[in-house]
Amino acid sequence: MSSDRFEVVIVGAGLAGVAAALTLARAGVEVLVIERGDFPGAKNLFGGILYSGVLAELVPDFWEEAPVERHIVNRRWVMLNEDSQVALDLKSARFDAPPYNNTFTALRSKFDRWFAAQAEQAGALIINETTVEDLIFDGDRVAGVRTGRDDGDVLADCVILAEGANALLSEAAGLRQPMSPTNRVNAVKEVLALPPEIIEDRFHLEGNQGAAIEYFGGAVKGMVGSAFIYTNRDSISVGVGCLIDDYLRTKTAPYELLDDFKAHPAVAPLLRGGETVEYATKMIPEDSYNDLSDLYAAGVMLVGDCAGLVNPSIHHEGTNLAMASGVFAAEAFLEAREKGDFSAAGLASYRRRLDASWVMKDLAHYRNAVHFLRSNREFVDDYPRLVVELIRDYFTIDDTPKADVRRRLIRKVRDEVAFFRLVRQLWQARKTLV
Ligand SMILES: Cc1cc2nc3c(=O)[nH]c(=O)nc-3n(C[C@H](O)[C@H](O)[C@H](O)COP(=O)(O)OP(=O)(O)OC[C@H]3O[C@@H](n4cnc5c(N)ncnc54)[C@H](O)[C@@H]3O)c2cc1C
């Protein structure tokens, strides 16, 4: 193996890059992963649900050794107004046994390090503290990367870009559409340390069970986005994430939104006593399926967030799509290697693999989700507020006869909701959001 040429160079040791590296290394490919952080995960942040179906295929029974936090048995979706909450609460004993519904909380600084070590053990070389500054072209073909180190050029048969949401290299090379405030969410997240016993008592959990709660409506002041609380082993992740366009439109600062959310009377008791141990902000791509690029060109493939592969629906999945795309890119490379053809045509099986999988089927299904919410704002603002008010008022106990309460609430709905618009919206929502 020469020091300046590898069969594959991967930019970024996040979930997508490492899944690709692990698959390639196991197949005996000379693979170099270049990561700008001090170690894999050092610069990585997510809310915290690791969807682990692909991971379980790569590392069977990973939960026995991987530094995941808790397996999630309780999921809750909550609508808030200024003083009340209404929740849909799912808790299942089925999620309490392997494979734990493929849903774990995790902290990336621990998890990514472990995941990268699996790729290293399989034979991948991972270089940290090195930023890829540019792509090297040979005519139209991507032929390698230029790093910030002296003598920092590395050539490759194929470059896999796994650089995450801030996809500067991919954009500069014209391989994907530029970022815009309407296709990026900005998220702010805080990790609050709490003793495990308090977390378990407070969230009604036993042992290593975990809870994931997502909040809508008033929690994010009617913007397109959500707030969340996830339980880790001895900490809680709390955060908010909304379209950048909405922050600009409402002149709201993300950190103020998080402060207000944390102070809500239904939220503050869950966080009480927690000591801040981490505070960070990051972007999430919300590209629509309609806007995805080809995802590959001669000598290069895009995987994970830099390819825009995030499910923007209520499922909020990115981790599993990142890993799946890494595996598909690795498999496409292996096929191209057999033919000795790393041209765009030679790598085209990457897109075919994605298209044939749940990844593109899900993205295609939810292709209009964000656009629908942006153009039907009642779904993120008026309707959640109204639902909370109606249910709160229906169960408010005073001397009013129940029949009068019912009549008052029906009148309120008639005053505030345009019936035929709602029917049309529900019809569209059925196809775009569900
Ligand atoms: C706040 C937040 C909450 C989220 N919550 C969830 C959730 O609960 N569940 C879920 O499934 N998904 C969630 N996501 C999305 C999920 O985190 C991503 O989809 C996933 O991490 C994408 O993996 P990736 O490997 O593509 O990118 P990343 O994990 O971002 O990794 C990119 C890597 O590339 C490195 N890098 C970037 N540029 C360079 C360069 N030029 N040179 C060298 N290295 C470079 C970075 O340091 C990083 O290590 C969330 C995202 C955010 C931001």
Short mmCIF file of C-alpha atoms and ligand atoms in Angstrom, two decimals:
data_model
loop_
_atom_site.label_atom_id
_atom_site.label_comp_id
_atom_site.label_asym_id
_atom_site.label_seq_id
_atom_site.Cartn_x
_atom_site.Cartn_y
_atom_site.Cartn_z
CA MET A 1 0.00 0.00 0.00
CA SER A 2 1.60 3.30 -1.02
CA SER A 3 1.22 6.17 1.43
CA ASP A 4 -0.43 8.51 -1.08
CA ARG A 5 -2.73 6.17 -2.95
CA PHE A 6 -5.60 4.08 -1.64
CA GLU A 7 -8.34 2.24 -3.45
CA VAL A 8 -10.93 4.29 -1.56
CA VAL A 9 -10.63 7.52 0.42
CA ILE A 10 -13.58 8.38 2.67
CA VAL A 11 -14.05 11.96 3.88
CA GLY A 12 -15.57 11.92 7.38
CA ALA A 13 -15.65 9.27 10.12
CA GLY A 14 -19.33 9.74 10.97
CA LEU A 15 -21.93 6.99 10.71
CA ALA A 16 -22.07 6.90 6.91
CA GLY A 17 -18.29 7.02 6.39
CA VAL A 18 -17.54 4.35 8.97
CA ALA A 19 -20.29 2.01 7.71
CA ALA A 20 -18.70 2.29 4.25
CA ALA A 21 -15.18 1.80 5.64
CA LEU A 22 -16.18 -1.25 7.67
CA THR A 23 -17.86 -2.91 4.68
CA LEU A 24 -14.92 -2.16 2.37
CA ALA A 25 -12.24 -3.22 4.86
CA ARG A 26 -14.00 -6.54 5.46
CA ALA A 27 -13.91 -7.10 1.69
CA GLY A 28 -10.14 -6.51 1.70
CA VAL A 29 -10.20 -3.04 0.11
CA GLU A 30 -7.40 -0.57 0.96
CA VAL A 31 -9.44 2.18 2.55
CA LEU A 32 -8.41 5.45 4.22
CA VAL A 33 -10.86 7.49 6.29
CA ILE A 34 -9.93 11.14 6.88
CA GLU A 35 -11.59 12.82 9.87
CA ARG A 36 -11.10 16.43 10.92
CA GLY A 37 -11.99 15.86 14.59
CA ASP A 38 -9.49 14.81 17.26
CA PHE A 39 -11.21 11.42 17.16
CA PRO A 40 -14.33 10.04 15.42
CA GLY A 41 -17.32 11.58 17.13
CA ALA A 42 -15.38 14.51 18.62
CA LYS A 43 -17.23 16.97 16.39
CA ASN A 44 -20.44 15.00 16.01
CA LEU A 45 -23.79 15.77 17.51
CA PHE A 46 -27.28 14.41 17.11
CA GLY A 47 -30.50 14.46 19.12
CA GLY A 48 -30.03 11.07 20.24
CA ILE A 49 -32.04 8.19 18.78
CA LEU A 50 -29.77 5.72 17.04
CA TYR A 51 -31.89 3.63 14.65
CA SER A 52 -29.89 0.46 14.53
CA GLY A 53 -31.31 -1.95 11.91
CA VAL A 54 -28.29 -1.58 9.60
CA LEU A 55 -25.87 -1.57 12.52
CA ALA A 56 -27.28 -4.90 13.73
CA GLU A 57 -26.50 -6.38 10.31
CA LEU A 58 -22.95 -5.00 10.40
CA VAL A 59 -22.26 -5.95 14.03
CA PRO A 60 -24.75 -8.59 15.25
CA ASP A 61 -25.74 -8.19 18.93
CA PHE A 62 -23.84 -4.88 19.02
CA TRP A 63 -25.80 -3.82 22.12
CA GLU A 64 -23.76 -6.27 24.19
CA GLU A 65 -20.55 -4.31 23.60
CA ALA A 66 -21.34 -0.93 21.98
CA PRO A 67 -21.51 2.17 24.18
CA VAL A 68 -25.20 2.83 23.56
CA GLU A 69 -27.10 4.50 26.39
CA ARG A 70 -30.60 3.03 26.79
CA HIS A 71 -32.99 1.02 24.60
CA ILE A 72 -36.20 2.96 24.08
CA VAL A 73 -39.36 1.31 25.36
CA ASN A 74 -41.41 4.48 25.69
CA ARG A 75 -42.09 6.98 22.89
CA ARG A 76 -44.27 9.98 23.46
CA TRP A 77 -45.47 12.65 21.03
CA VAL A 78 -46.67 15.78 22.80
CA MET A 79 -48.48 18.94 21.76
CA LEU A 80 -47.96 21.98 23.97
CA ASN A 81 -49.62 25.32 24.30
CA GLU A 82 -48.40 27.89 26.82
CA ASP A 83 -49.78 26.13 29.92
CA SER A 84 -50.84 22.57 29.00
CA GLN A 85 -49.83 19.43 27.14
CA VAL A 86 -51.70 16.64 25.36
CA ALA A 87 -49.74 13.46 24.63
CA LEU A 88 -49.84 10.23 22.68
CA ASP A 89 -47.91 7.70 24.75
CA LEU A 90 -46.55 4.40 23.41
CA LYS A 91 -44.91 1.95 25.79
CA SER A 92 -44.34 -1.63 24.73
CA ALA A 93 -42.84 -4.68 26.41
CA ARG A 94 -41.94 -5.83 22.88
CA PHE A 95 -39.37 -3.06 22.70
CA ASP A 96 -37.75 -4.39 25.87
CA ALA A 97 -36.15 -7.45 24.26
CA PRO A 98 -33.52 -7.86 21.48
CA PRO A 99 -33.30 -6.24 18.97
CA TYR A 100 -34.97 -3.58 21.14
CA ASN A 101 -37.06 -2.17 18.28
CA ASN A 102 -33.74 -1.04 16.71
CA THR A 103 -34.02 2.15 18.76
CA PHE A 104 -31.36 3.22 21.26
CA THR A 105 -30.24 6.50 22.73
CA ALA A 106 -26.57 7.25 22.21
CA LEU A 107 -23.98 9.98 22.66
CA ARG A 108 -21.95 10.37 19.50
CA SER A 109 -18.61 11.14 21.15
CA LYS A 110 -18.70 7.63 22.69
CA PHE A 111 -20.57 5.70 20.02
CA ASP A 112 -18.68 6.95 16.94
CA ARG A 113 -15.35 6.13 18.55
CA TRP A 114 -16.44 2.53 19.16
CA PHE A 115 -17.93 2.22 15.66
CA ALA A 116 -14.73 3.54 14.05
CA ALA A 117 -12.71 1.02 16.07
CA GLN A 118 -14.74 -1.78 14.43
CA ALA A 119 -13.66 -0.49 11.00
CA GLU A 120 -10.03 -0.20 12.15
CA GLN A 121 -10.07 -3.76 13.46
CA ALA A 122 -11.33 -4.87 10.04
CA GLY A 123 -8.35 -3.15 8.39
CA ALA A 124 -9.45 0.43 7.59
CA LEU A 125 -6.96 3.21 8.27
CA ILE A 126 -8.46 6.23 10.02
CA ILE A 127 -6.50 9.49 10.18
CA ASN A 128 -7.86 12.07 12.64
CA GLU A 129 -7.17 15.81 13.01
CA THR A 130 -7.00 16.18 9.23
CA THR A 131 -9.35 18.28 7.15
CA VAL A 132 -9.98 17.55 3.50
CA GLU A 133 -9.86 20.96 1.84
CA ASP A 134 -10.51 20.10 -1.76
CA LEU A 135 -11.13 17.36 -4.26
CA ILE A 136 -8.49 16.51 -6.87
CA PHE A 137 -9.84 16.10 -10.40
CA ASP A 138 -8.39 14.25 -13.37
CA GLY A 139 -10.45 15.75 -16.17
CA ASP A 140 -14.06 15.20 -15.11
CA ARG A 141 -13.18 12.37 -12.75
CA VAL A 142 -12.60 12.82 -9.01
CA ALA A 143 -9.16 11.32 -8.52
CA GLY A 144 -8.37 12.07 -4.86
CA VAL A 145 -8.43 14.63 -2.06
CA ARG A 146 -6.26 17.52 -0.95
CA THR A 147 -5.81 17.77 2.83
CA GLY A 148 -4.50 20.57 5.02
CA ARG A 149 -1.30 18.61 5.79
CA ASP A 150 2.06 19.10 4.11
CA ASP A 151 2.30 16.66 1.18
CA GLY A 152 -1.38 16.19 1.86
CA ASP A 153 -2.65 14.90 -1.49
CA VAL A 154 -4.10 11.40 -1.47
CA LEU A 155 -5.18 9.71 -4.71
CA ALA A 156 -7.86 7.04 -4.97
CA ASP A 157 -9.88 4.98 -7.43
CA CYS A 158 -12.93 6.33 -5.68
CA VAL A 159 -13.68 9.03 -3.08
CA ILE A 160 -16.68 8.60 -0.80
CA LEU A 161 -17.89 11.92 0.57
CA ALA A 162 -19.36 11.39 4.05
CA GLU A 163 -18.83 14.94 5.31
CA GLY A 164 -22.22 15.44 6.96
CA ALA A 165 -24.78 18.23 6.69
CA ASN A 166 -22.26 21.01 6.15
CA ALA A 167 -21.40 19.59 2.75
CA LEU A 168 -18.85 22.15 1.62
CA LEU A 169 -16.77 19.85 -0.60
CA SER A 170 -19.81 18.29 -2.27
CA GLU A 171 -21.30 21.71 -2.96
CA ALA A 172 -18.05 23.27 -4.17
CA ALA A 173 -17.67 20.41 -6.65
CA GLY A 174 -21.25 20.95 -7.87
CA LEU A 175 -22.22 17.47 -6.71
CA ARG A 176 -25.24 18.66 -4.70
CA GLN A 177 -27.57 21.62 -4.48
CA PRO A 178 -26.44 24.51 -2.23
CA MET A 179 -27.79 24.92 1.29
CA SER A 180 -30.78 27.17 1.71
CA PRO A 181 -32.74 28.30 4.81
CA THR A 182 -35.68 26.22 3.58
CA ASN A 183 -33.77 22.96 3.38
CA ARG A 184 -31.77 23.12 6.62
CA VAL A 185 -32.90 22.70 10.22
CA ASN A 186 -30.80 24.31 12.91
CA ALA A 187 -30.82 22.31 16.14
CA VAL A 188 -29.58 23.27 19.60
CA LYS A 189 -29.00 20.53 22.11
CA GLU A 190 -28.05 20.44 25.77
CA VAL A 191 -27.02 17.39 27.78
CA LEU A 192 -28.00 17.54 31.45
CA ALA A 193 -26.35 15.15 33.91
CA LEU A 194 -28.69 13.37 36.34
CA PRO A 195 -28.24 10.22 38.44
CA PRO A 196 -29.68 7.08 36.73
CA GLU A 197 -32.13 6.42 39.63
CA ILE A 198 -33.66 9.87 39.20
CA ILE A 199 -34.01 9.37 35.44
CA GLU A 200 -35.64 5.96 35.97
CA ASP A 201 -38.08 7.27 38.63
CA ARG A 202 -38.95 10.41 36.72
CA PHE A 203 -39.59 8.69 33.37
CA HIS A 204 -41.06 5.45 34.83
CA LEU A 205 -38.25 3.25 33.52
CA GLU A 206 -36.59 0.12 34.83
CA GLY A 207 -32.93 -0.79 34.45
CA ASN A 208 -31.64 0.20 31.05
CA GLN A 209 -35.00 1.14 29.55
CA GLY A 210 -35.19 4.56 27.90
CA ALA A 211 -37.76 7.15 26.87
CA ALA A 212 -37.95 9.46 23.85
CA ILE A 213 -40.33 12.39 23.91
CA GLU A 214 -40.94 14.74 20.97
CA TYR A 215 -42.85 18.00 21.33
CA PHE A 216 -44.71 20.03 18.72
CA GLY A 217 -46.88 23.14 18.39
CA GLY A 218 -46.24 25.65 21.18
CA ALA A 219 -43.01 23.84 22.08
CA VAL A 220 -41.44 25.41 18.97
CA LYS A 221 -43.75 28.44 18.80
CA GLY A 222 -45.59 27.10 15.77
CA MET A 223 -42.48 26.72 13.61
CA VAL A 224 -41.74 23.74 11.35
CA GLY A 225 -39.72 21.59 13.72
CA SER A 226 -39.88 19.98 17.13
CA ALA A 227 -38.36 19.85 20.57
CA PHE A 228 -37.15 16.67 22.25
CA ILE A 229 -36.12 15.00 25.47
CA TYR A 230 -34.24 11.68 25.34
CA THR A 231 -32.98 9.72 28.32
CA ASN A 232 -29.37 8.57 28.38
CA ARG A 233 -27.82 6.37 31.08
CA ASP A 234 -26.89 9.19 33.46
CA SER A 235 -27.96 12.26 31.52
CA ILE A 236 -30.84 13.70 29.54
CA SER A 237 -30.59 15.18 26.05
CA VAL A 238 -32.90 18.15 25.52
CA GLY A 239 -33.12 20.26 22.41
CA VAL A 240 -35.04 22.06 19.69
CA GLY A 241 -34.69 22.00 15.92
CA CYS A 242 -36.56 24.16 13.37
CA LEU A 243 -36.19 25.25 9.76
CA ILE A 244 -33.70 28.12 9.52
CA ASP A 245 -36.24 29.95 7.37
CA ASP A 246 -38.69 29.90 10.31
CA TYR A 247 -36.14 31.31 12.78
CA LEU A 248 -35.51 34.14 10.32
CA ARG A 249 -39.21 34.72 9.63
CA THR A 250 -40.14 34.85 13.33
CA LYS A 251 -36.87 36.53 14.43
CA THR A 252 -36.42 33.79 17.02
CA ALA A 253 -32.98 32.79 18.30
CA PRO A 254 -32.61 28.99 18.66
CA TYR A 255 -31.10 29.26 22.16
CA GLU A 256 -34.07 31.40 23.33
CA LEU A 257 -36.47 28.80 21.95
CA LEU A 258 -34.63 26.12 23.93
CA ASP A 259 -34.69 28.24 27.11
CA ASP A 260 -38.45 28.81 26.77
CA PHE A 261 -39.06 25.12 26.10
CA LYS A 262 -37.07 24.11 29.17
CA ALA A 263 -39.08 26.54 31.30
CA HIS A 264 -42.51 25.22 30.19
CA PRO A 265 -44.47 23.94 33.22
CA ALA A 266 -44.84 20.47 31.65
CA VAL A 267 -41.13 20.24 30.81
CA ALA A 268 -39.24 21.90 33.68
CA PRO A 269 -40.01 19.13 36.25
CA LEU A 270 -38.48 16.52 33.92
CA LEU A 271 -35.20 18.44 33.81
CA ARG A 272 -35.06 19.63 37.42
CA GLY A 273 -31.61 19.33 39.02
CA GLY A 274 -29.87 18.48 35.74
CA GLU A 275 -26.40 19.94 35.38
CA THR A 276 -25.35 21.11 31.91
CA VAL A 277 -22.41 19.05 30.65
CA GLU A 278 -22.68 19.78 26.92
CA TYR A 279 -24.27 22.50 24.78
CA ALA A 280 -23.97 22.51 21.01
CA THR A 281 -25.67 23.41 17.78
CA LYS A 282 -25.71 21.71 14.37
CA MET A 283 -27.60 21.58 11.09
CA ILE A 284 -29.82 18.81 9.76
CA PRO A 285 -30.45 18.57 5.99
CA GLU A 286 -34.11 18.52 4.99
CA ASP A 287 -33.63 18.19 1.25
CA SER A 288 -36.65 16.80 -0.43
CA TYR A 289 -36.34 13.61 -2.46
CA ASN A 290 -37.30 15.83 -5.42
CA ASP A 291 -34.08 17.83 -4.98
CA LEU A 292 -31.57 15.03 -4.43
CA SER A 293 -28.58 15.11 -6.75
CA ASP A 294 -27.43 12.02 -8.68
CA LEU A 295 -25.43 11.09 -5.54
CA TYR A 296 -22.49 9.88 -7.63
CA ALA A 297 -20.26 10.97 -10.49
CA ALA A 298 -17.04 9.64 -12.02
CA GLY A 299 -14.79 8.55 -9.13
CA VAL A 300 -17.05 9.81 -6.32
CA MET A 301 -20.15 8.89 -4.28
CA LEU A 302 -22.05 10.94 -1.67
CA VAL A 303 -23.42 9.18 1.42
CA GLY A 304 -25.39 10.14 4.55
CA ASP A 305 -26.25 13.75 5.38
CA CYS A 306 -24.07 15.25 2.66
CA ALA A 307 -26.23 13.38 0.15
CA GLY A 308 -29.36 14.76 1.88
CA LEU A 309 -30.48 11.31 3.09
CA VAL A 310 -32.59 12.25 6.13
CA ASN A 311 -36.22 11.30 6.60
CA PRO A 312 -37.88 14.66 7.37
CA SER A 313 -41.19 13.21 8.61
CA ILE A 314 -42.26 12.52 12.20
CA HIS A 315 -39.84 9.57 12.06
CA HIS A 316 -36.81 11.90 12.02
CA GLU A 317 -34.46 9.12 10.93
CA GLY A 318 -30.96 9.93 9.72
CA THR A 319 -28.63 7.51 11.48
CA ASN A 320 -29.95 4.38 9.76
CA LEU A 321 -30.09 6.08 6.35
CA ALA A 322 -26.49 7.21 6.80
CA MET A 323 -25.31 3.69 7.61
CA ALA A 324 -27.39 2.09 4.84
CA SER A 325 -26.03 4.50 2.23
CA GLY A 326 -22.46 3.83 3.43
CA VAL A 327 -22.99 0.09 2.97
CA PHE A 328 -24.59 0.56 -0.48
CA ALA A 329 -21.74 2.81 -1.63
CA ALA A 330 -19.21 0.21 -0.47
CA GLU A 331 -21.08 -2.54 -2.33
CA ALA A 332 -21.25 -0.37 -5.47
CA PHE A 333 -17.49 0.17 -5.25
CA LEU A 334 -16.89 -3.59 -5.00
CA GLU A 335 -19.02 -4.15 -8.10
CA ALA A 336 -17.16 -1.38 -9.96
CA ARG A 337 -13.81 -2.88 -8.88
CA GLU A 338 -14.70 -6.22 -10.43
CA LYS A 339 -15.23 -4.46 -13.75
CA GLY A 340 -12.32 -2.05 -13.26
CA ASP A 341 -14.73 0.79 -14.07
CA PHE A 342 -14.97 3.73 -11.65
CA SER A 343 -16.68 6.03 -14.12
CA ALA A 344 -20.17 7.37 -13.35
CA ALA A 345 -21.62 4.42 -15.25
CA GLY A 346 -19.42 2.04 -13.25
CA LEU A 347 -20.68 3.46 -9.93
CA ALA A 348 -24.34 3.75 -10.99
CA SER A 349 -25.32 0.67 -9.02
CA TYR A 350 -25.06 2.85 -5.87
CA ARG A 351 -28.19 4.75 -6.84
CA ARG A 352 -29.90 1.55 -8.01
CA ARG A 353 -29.24 -0.06 -4.63
CA LEU A 354 -30.62 2.97 -2.80
CA ASP A 355 -33.67 3.12 -5.08
CA ALA A 356 -34.47 -0.55 -4.49
CA SER A 357 -34.22 -0.15 -0.70
CA TRP A 358 -36.42 1.27 2.07
CA VAL A 359 -34.14 4.34 2.07
CA MET A 360 -35.42 5.83 -1.19
CA LYS A 361 -38.90 4.37 -0.75
CA ASP A 362 -39.25 6.32 2.51
CA LEU A 363 -37.69 9.50 1.13
CA ALA A 364 -39.93 9.33 -1.94
CA HIS A 365 -43.00 8.82 0.24
CA TYR A 366 -42.23 11.85 2.43
CA ARG A 367 -40.94 13.98 -0.47
CA ASN A 368 -43.51 16.74 0.16
CA ALA A 369 -43.62 16.63 3.97
CA VAL A 370 -41.65 19.82 4.65
CA HIS A 371 -43.25 21.71 1.78
CA PHE A 372 -46.69 20.66 3.04
CA LEU A 373 -45.99 21.95 6.55
CA ARG A 374 -44.54 25.21 5.24
CA SER A 375 -47.62 25.89 3.15
CA ASN A 376 -50.18 24.57 5.68
CA ARG A 377 -48.92 26.27 8.80
CA GLU A 378 -52.09 25.50 10.74
CA PHE A 379 -50.65 21.97 11.18
CA VAL A 380 -47.68 23.23 13.18
CA ASP A 381 -49.34 26.20 14.86
CA ASP A 382 -53.15 26.63 15.06
CA TYR A 383 -54.29 23.01 15.09
CA PRO A 384 -51.97 21.72 17.85
CA ARG A 385 -52.87 24.78 19.97
CA LEU A 386 -56.58 24.22 19.34
CA VAL A 387 -56.40 20.49 20.17
CA VAL A 388 -54.68 21.23 23.47
CA GLU A 389 -57.19 23.95 24.34
CA LEU A 390 -60.21 21.83 23.44
CA ILE A 391 -59.09 18.84 25.48
CA ARG A 392 -58.01 21.04 28.40
CA ASP A 393 -61.33 22.92 28.38
CA TYR A 394 -63.39 19.74 27.99
CA PHE A 395 -61.88 18.36 31.18
CA THR A 396 -61.92 21.65 33.10
CA ILE A 397 -64.18 21.19 36.12
CA ASP A 398 -66.45 24.07 37.08
CA ASP A 399 -70.17 24.64 37.49
CA THR A 400 -70.90 24.77 33.75
CA PRO A 401 -73.20 21.93 32.61
CA LYS A 402 -71.35 19.51 30.31
CA ALA A 403 -73.80 20.15 27.44
CA ASP A 404 -72.92 23.88 27.56
CA VAL A 405 -69.23 23.03 27.55
CA ARG A 406 -69.72 20.83 24.48
CA ARG A 407 -71.65 23.56 22.67
CA ARG A 408 -68.98 26.14 23.51
CA LEU A 409 -66.21 23.91 22.20
CA ILE A 410 -68.08 23.12 18.97
CA ARG A 411 -68.61 26.86 18.46
CA LYS A 412 -64.88 27.44 19.05
CA VAL A 413 -63.98 24.86 16.39
CA ARG A 414 -66.44 26.42 13.93
CA ASP A 415 -65.00 29.90 14.59
CA GLU A 416 -61.39 28.86 14.24
CA VAL A 417 -61.37 26.15 11.58
CA ALA A 418 -62.34 26.51 7.92
CA PHE A 419 -64.12 23.17 7.47
CA PHE A 420 -63.44 22.49 3.79
CA ARG A 421 -59.85 23.69 4.05
CA LEU A 422 -59.33 21.25 6.93
CA VAL A 423 -60.88 18.36 4.96
CA ARG A 424 -58.59 19.10 2.01
CA GLN A 425 -55.56 19.42 4.29
CA LEU A 426 -56.30 16.13 6.04
CA TRP A 427 -56.62 14.44 2.66
CA GLN A 428 -53.23 15.81 1.59
CA ALA A 429 -51.65 15.11 4.98
CA ARG A 430 -52.70 11.46 4.69
CA LYS A 431 -50.47 11.20 1.61
CA THR A 432 -47.57 13.43 2.69
CA LEU A 433 -47.16 13.05 6.46
CA VAL A 434 -48.46 9.63 7.49
C1 LIG B 1 -29.30 18.00 16.50
C2 LIG B 1 -29.49 16.78 15.65
C3 LIG B 1 -30.38 15.81 16.07
C4 LIG B 1 -30.53 14.64 15.33
N1 LIG B 1 -31.28 13.63 15.85
C5 LIG B 1 -31.35 12.45 15.21
C6 LIG B 1 -32.00 11.34 15.82
O1 LIG B 1 -32.47 11.43 16.96
N2 LIG B 1 -32.05 10.19 15.13
C7 LIG B 1 -31.51 10.04 13.88
O2 LIG B 1 -31.59 8.96 13.30
N3 LIG B 1 -30.86 11.08 13.29
C8 LIG B 1 -30.76 12.27 13.93
N4 LIG B 1 -30.06 13.30 13.37
C9 LIG B 1 -29.45 13.09 12.05
C10 LIG B 1 -28.20 12.22 12.15
O3 LIG B 1 -27.37 12.67 13.18
C11 LIG B 1 -27.47 12.26 10.83
O4 LIG B 1 -28.36 11.87 9.80
C12 LIG B 1 -26.24 11.34 10.81
O5 LIG B 1 -25.36 11.64 11.84
C13 LIG B 1 -25.54 11.48 9.47
O6 LIG B 1 -24.31 10.80 9.49
P1 LIG B 1 -23.15 11.23 8.50
O7 LIG B 1 -22.08 10.22 8.68
O8 LIG B 1 -23.70 11.46 7.15
O9 LIG B 1 -22.68 12.66 9.01
P2 LIG B 1 -22.00 13.06 10.39
O10 LIG B 1 -22.41 12.14 11.46
O11 LIG B 1 -22.27 14.52 10.55
O12 LIG B 1 -20.43 12.83 10.13
C14 LIG B 1 -19.70 13.66 9.24
C15 LIG B 1 -18.23 13.54 9.63
O13 LIG B 1 -17.43 14.15 8.64
C16 LIG B 1 -16.41 14.91 9.28
N5 LIG B 1 -16.00 15.93 8.30
C17 LIG B 1 -16.79 16.89 7.75
N6 LIG B 1 -16.10 17.62 6.85
C18 LIG B 1 -14.83 17.09 6.82
C19 LIG B 1 -13.68 17.41 6.08
N7 LIG B 1 -13.66 18.39 5.15
N8 LIG B 1 -12.56 16.70 6.31
C20 LIG B 1 -12.55 15.68 7.23
N9 LIG B 1 -13.63 15.33 7.95
C21 LIG B 1 -14.77 16.03 7.75
C22 LIG B 1 -17.08 15.44 10.53
O14 LIG B 1 -16.15 15.84 11.52
C23 LIG B 1 -17.91 14.23 10.94
O15 LIG B 1 -17.18 13.35 11.75
C24 LIG B 1 -29.87 14.48 14.09
C25 LIG B 1 -28.99 15.47 13.64
C26 LIG B 1 -28.80 16.60 14.43
C27 LIG B 1 -27.82 17.64 13.95
#
